[in-house]
Amino acid sequence: MPLSRATAGSPLIPFTKHVLDNGLEMVLHEDHSEPVVAVYVYYHVGSSREEPGRSGFAHLFEHMLFQGSQHVPDNDHFRLIQEAGGTLNGTTNQDRTNYFETLPAEHLELALMLESDRMGFLLPAMTQAKLDNQRDVVMNERRQSYENRPYGLVHEALLAALYPGGHPYSWPTIGSMQDIQAATLEDIARFFRRWYGPNNATLAIGGDIDPARALQLVQRWFGALPSGPPVERPVSEPARLARSKRVVLEDRVQQPQLTLCWPTVAMGHPDEAALDLLADVLSANRSSLLDRALMIDEPLASLVTIAHHVEERAGGLSVSLRPHAGVTLTRLEERVEQLLHQLAREGVSAERLARLQRRREGELFRALETVAARTAQLGFDNLFHGDPARLGSELARRRAVQPAEIQAVLARYVLGRPRVSLSAVPLGHPELAAAERAQEVLSEPGRVERRPPASAAPRAPRFPVPWRARLANGAALLGTRFDKVPLTRLSLSVPAGRSQEPETRRGLAKLTADMLEEGTLGLSGNEVVDELDGLGARLAIHPNDEELVLRLSVLDDCLPRALELLGDVVLEPRFAAADFARVQRARLLEIDTRGDRIQELADDGFARLLFGARHPKGAPALGVRAHVAAASVADVQEHWRAHARPAQARLAFVGALDQDGASALWAGWRERWSGSGPGPTHAPALEPRRAGGARVYLIDKPGAAQSELRVGHSGLASTHPDFYPLQALNYVLGGAFSSRLNLNLREDKGYTYGVRSSFEPGLTPGA
């Protein structure tokens, strides 16, 4: 059943709800559009249920629940699901842990058996060896995601400053190294018995199901599991700062960063919707108040991000900023204060707020395109609100926010209110922190036979039916119908990728993509963003090795105007010198600080060694500094003019229209977009360098908490007849969680948080 933008009279996502005698709540979403089923189990336990000195248990359990249970051998959860053609994973945050599978619908009972076995029979299979192994994996995850990532410790330092010691949100979900190392088998068992009972869980099933049969299967596999200890819903515990705090965090970075955070509200608070939209007013995109003032009107910041984190017990509004060279964090903080007071005086116009509300609506439907996403949403809303239908009322609440509410929450939670000002600065340079010197420096139930069930007969796949057409100007058009959500997706690909760059202009394709986002002859970049917001649309422009691709998604009722706007971007780009100077400056700063990012160092070094400096794939993804510095707006204009020709363009359409309706949409482009001749072909393929035998190369990253390794050689182009058989081989080798590499190096030995292998696609051989 397609989703509708209307919410009156029926839930946004159709469902039925049931509760078993043991307290397990179940939500069913019937959708027969594809022969797949999604199964989500949400446990109402996250890091906020932990105790001081016992942090990281909930996240550690996310790992432990994949290590086998009484009736499922080690790693068979992965093996059985993936051999059935499915995918699976789990995630943990401060308030919940979830486990999920998407697989062919005939294997629903397999997923239910596996989920019920780890809910009811995990402890008999839990051993010290498994705990030790997963403890090593989690510590590697922490090194990779926190210690070894630039600014990776900011979040942990922010939580410690925002919340008092002992508050459930005062530590990160991954926990501390000390607590992870100190965890005992009995600690873990006690935590499981307390929180992982059926009465503290929601089971959501969506897809090609018979609801009566699904209910019967759930009763079979979960019904006899005993209820766990009673669980009360947490009460709101907002951060209550008596005064503002200044914190300095010294990190292995070259560029300082300032993070400002104000305490706000818990999930479901009446002010939540207005605060979300306040965050959009401040920094949803380049047209927003902070981005425009700090990055375009005046070149003060190279990065501005904002987030309104709303959790079950508390929330916070945080802004992060990185300065351009010569700009201090103090100057950034002062300017943000001025802009906040300006917003308080002038308010936000009804027109701008309406555009941002429309933008939120588009984002919501983009997030609900798959049956797995819809199933996840139903499970989430039931777990936290007891109402799987809550999404409709939440959407209505955001539509109803008025401009005066934006000013009200700004005054209530931000202006003049205590906040945390956290300065992340290069090691040994605390003087770069904002304002004065920091005050803190943070360096056997049931009788059912428990074995994997026999699957039902496979259901015939229902592939989308594609259609092909060619426009009068020579552009190829490929499409298919999709009406599960009121959204249309389009993509336009032209041969203007990295392989088309001159050898002396590595980085030009990315510069061209960035400049296409800087506006049209009739609209500035900010005005284009405003138009997109008002259409509930998103436009993303990125180059790859061969092509430059523009991807547009838009609410169906705004499709004609969005396509007209896309035409302006493609055919009448602004390409102004002042915009180019700003884009170029930002790119050079990104190149200059790439040494902070160890994964990029490893990727770029490996590519250069493998392909050589002359090969397009051997150059850094960001481009070569000297080339980017020497580039001009004329280079961008010539690159786009030479390669954006319809005869070599590929258009893709996925939406509710049929072939005739979709083809008619492009009729207006016929006169506007033409080109004499086919334009340039792809640059001649260069052969990768020949290594001449196995060699080892070292790149020194002083102070790195963890090593990054790349091992490989040149492979095949995606046009080679062996390419897709090799994809199947790679799935077994290192392309899935249950692959041989990952099960050996991570699950068996605990050497790494993650290892993978790949045959990288392209029109020329990749790695």
mmCIF file of N, CA and C in Angstrom, residues 65 69 71-72 76-78 80-81 88 101 109-119 221-222 450 452-453:
data_model
loop_
_atom_site.group_PDB
_atom_site.id
_atom_site.type_symbol
_atom_site.label_atom_id
_atom_site.label_comp_id
_atom_site.label_asym_id
_atom_site.label_seq_id
_atom_site.Cartn_x
_atom_site.Cartn_y
_atom_site.Cartn_z
ATOM 1 N N LEU A 65 25.448 -10.699 21.144
ATOM 2 C CA LEU A 65 24.259 -11.388 20.675
ATOM 3 C C LEU A 65 24.408 -11.948 19.271
ATOM 4 N N SER A 69 23.937 -18.792 20.294
ATOM 5 C CA SER A 69 23.100 -19.017 21.474
ATOM 6 C C SER A 69 22.976 -20.527 21.669
ATOM 7 N N HIS A 71 21.024 -22.876 20.848
ATOM 8 C CA HIS A 71 20.657 -23.746 19.740
ATOM 9 C C HIS A 71 21.217 -23.255 18.405
ATOM 10 N N VAL A 72 22.059 -22.222 18.445
ATOM 11 C CA VAL A 72 22.643 -21.652 17.223
ATOM 12 C C VAL A 72 24.152 -21.569 17.422
ATOM 13 N N ASP A 76 26.652 -18.643 13.370
ATOM 14 C CA ASP A 76 25.621 -19.169 12.472
ATOM 15 C C ASP A 76 24.500 -18.167 12.230
ATOM 16 N N HIS A 77 24.342 -17.205 13.130
ATOM 17 C CA HIS A 77 23.327 -16.178 12.868
ATOM 18 C C HIS A 77 23.641 -15.478 11.547
ATOM 19 N N PHE A 78 24.894 -15.080 11.385
ATOM 20 C CA PHE A 78 25.298 -14.452 10.121
ATOM 21 C C PHE A 78 25.189 -15.435 8.961
ATOM 22 N N LEU A 80 23.473 -18.235 8.468
ATOM 23 C CA LEU A 80 22.143 -18.687 8.053
ATOM 24 C C LEU A 80 21.370 -17.579 7.343
ATOM 25 N N ILE A 81 21.454 -16.361 7.873
ATOM 26 C CA ILE A 81 20.728 -15.259 7.237
ATOM 27 C C ILE A 81 21.306 -14.954 5.858
ATOM 28 N N LEU A 88 21.796 -8.336 7.570
ATOM 29 C CA LEU A 88 21.484 -8.200 8.993
ATOM 30 C C LEU A 88 22.495 -7.281 9.647
ATOM 31 N N GLU A 101 16.972 -7.894 10.361
ATOM 32 C CA GLU A 101 17.253 -8.680 9.170
ATOM 33 C C GLU A 101 16.272 -8.271 8.081
ATOM 34 N N GLU A 109 10.379 -17.382 9.118
ATOM 35 C CA GLU A 109 10.465 -18.196 10.331
ATOM 36 C C GLU A 109 11.910 -18.377 10.785
ATOM 37 N N LEU A 110 12.840 -18.435 9.841
ATOM 38 C CA LEU A 110 14.248 -18.526 10.215
ATOM 39 C C LEU A 110 14.663 -17.314 11.044
ATOM 40 N N ALA A 111 14.302 -16.120 10.595
ATOM 41 C CA ALA A 111 14.656 -14.907 11.342
ATOM 42 C C ALA A 111 14.028 -14.918 12.730
ATOM 43 N N LEU A 112 12.785 -15.355 12.830
ATOM 44 C CA LEU A 112 12.108 -15.378 14.132
ATOM 45 C C LEU A 112 12.748 -16.392 15.075
ATOM 46 N N MET A 113 13.118 -17.551 14.532
ATOM 47 C CA MET A 113 13.772 -18.544 15.375
ATOM 48 C C MET A 113 15.089 -17.996 15.936
ATOM 49 N N LEU A 114 15.884 -17.369 15.073
ATOM 50 C CA LEU A 114 17.181 -16.854 15.509
ATOM 51 C C LEU A 114 17.021 -15.740 16.542
ATOM 52 N N GLU A 115 16.090 -14.823 16.301
ATOM 53 C CA GLU A 115 15.897 -13.720 17.254
ATOM 54 C C GLU A 115 15.360 -14.239 18.585
ATOM 55 N N SER A 116 14.465 -15.205 18.549
ATOM 56 C CA SER A 116 13.919 -15.724 19.804
ATOM 57 C C SER A 116 14.970 -16.512 20.571
ATOM 58 N N ASP A 117 15.881 -17.176 19.856
ATOM 59 C CA ASP A 117 16.869 -17.986 20.563
ATOM 60 C C ASP A 117 17.857 -17.111 21.315
ATOM 61 N N ARG A 118 18.250 -15.985 20.732
ATOM 62 C CA ARG A 118 19.166 -15.147 21.487
ATOM 63 C C ARG A 118 18.440 -14.340 22.551
ATOM 64 N N MET A 119 17.123 -14.139 22.412
ATOM 65 C CA MET A 119 16.369 -13.501 23.489
ATOM 66 C C MET A 119 16.215 -14.449 24.671
ATOM 67 N N TRP A 221 7.503 -19.107 18.430
ATOM 68 C CA TRP A 221 8.904 -18.951 18.792
ATOM 69 C C TRP A 221 9.136 -18.063 20.013
ATOM 70 N N PHE A 222 8.256 -17.135 20.287
ATOM 71 C CA PHE A 222 8.456 -16.200 21.403
ATOM 72 C C PHE A 222 7.486 -16.417 22.564
ATOM 73 N N ARG A 450 14.044 -26.284 19.087
ATOM 74 C CA ARG A 450 14.721 -25.074 18.669
ATOM 75 C C ARG A 450 15.861 -25.425 17.722
ATOM 76 N N PRO A 452 16.997 -24.356 13.348
ATOM 77 C CA PRO A 452 16.566 -23.560 12.190
ATOM 78 C C PRO A 452 15.465 -24.265 11.423
ATOM 79 N N PRO A 453 14.332 -23.594 11.211
ATOM 80 C CA PRO A 453 13.196 -24.245 10.552
ATOM 81 C C PRO A 453 13.431 -24.388 9.056
#
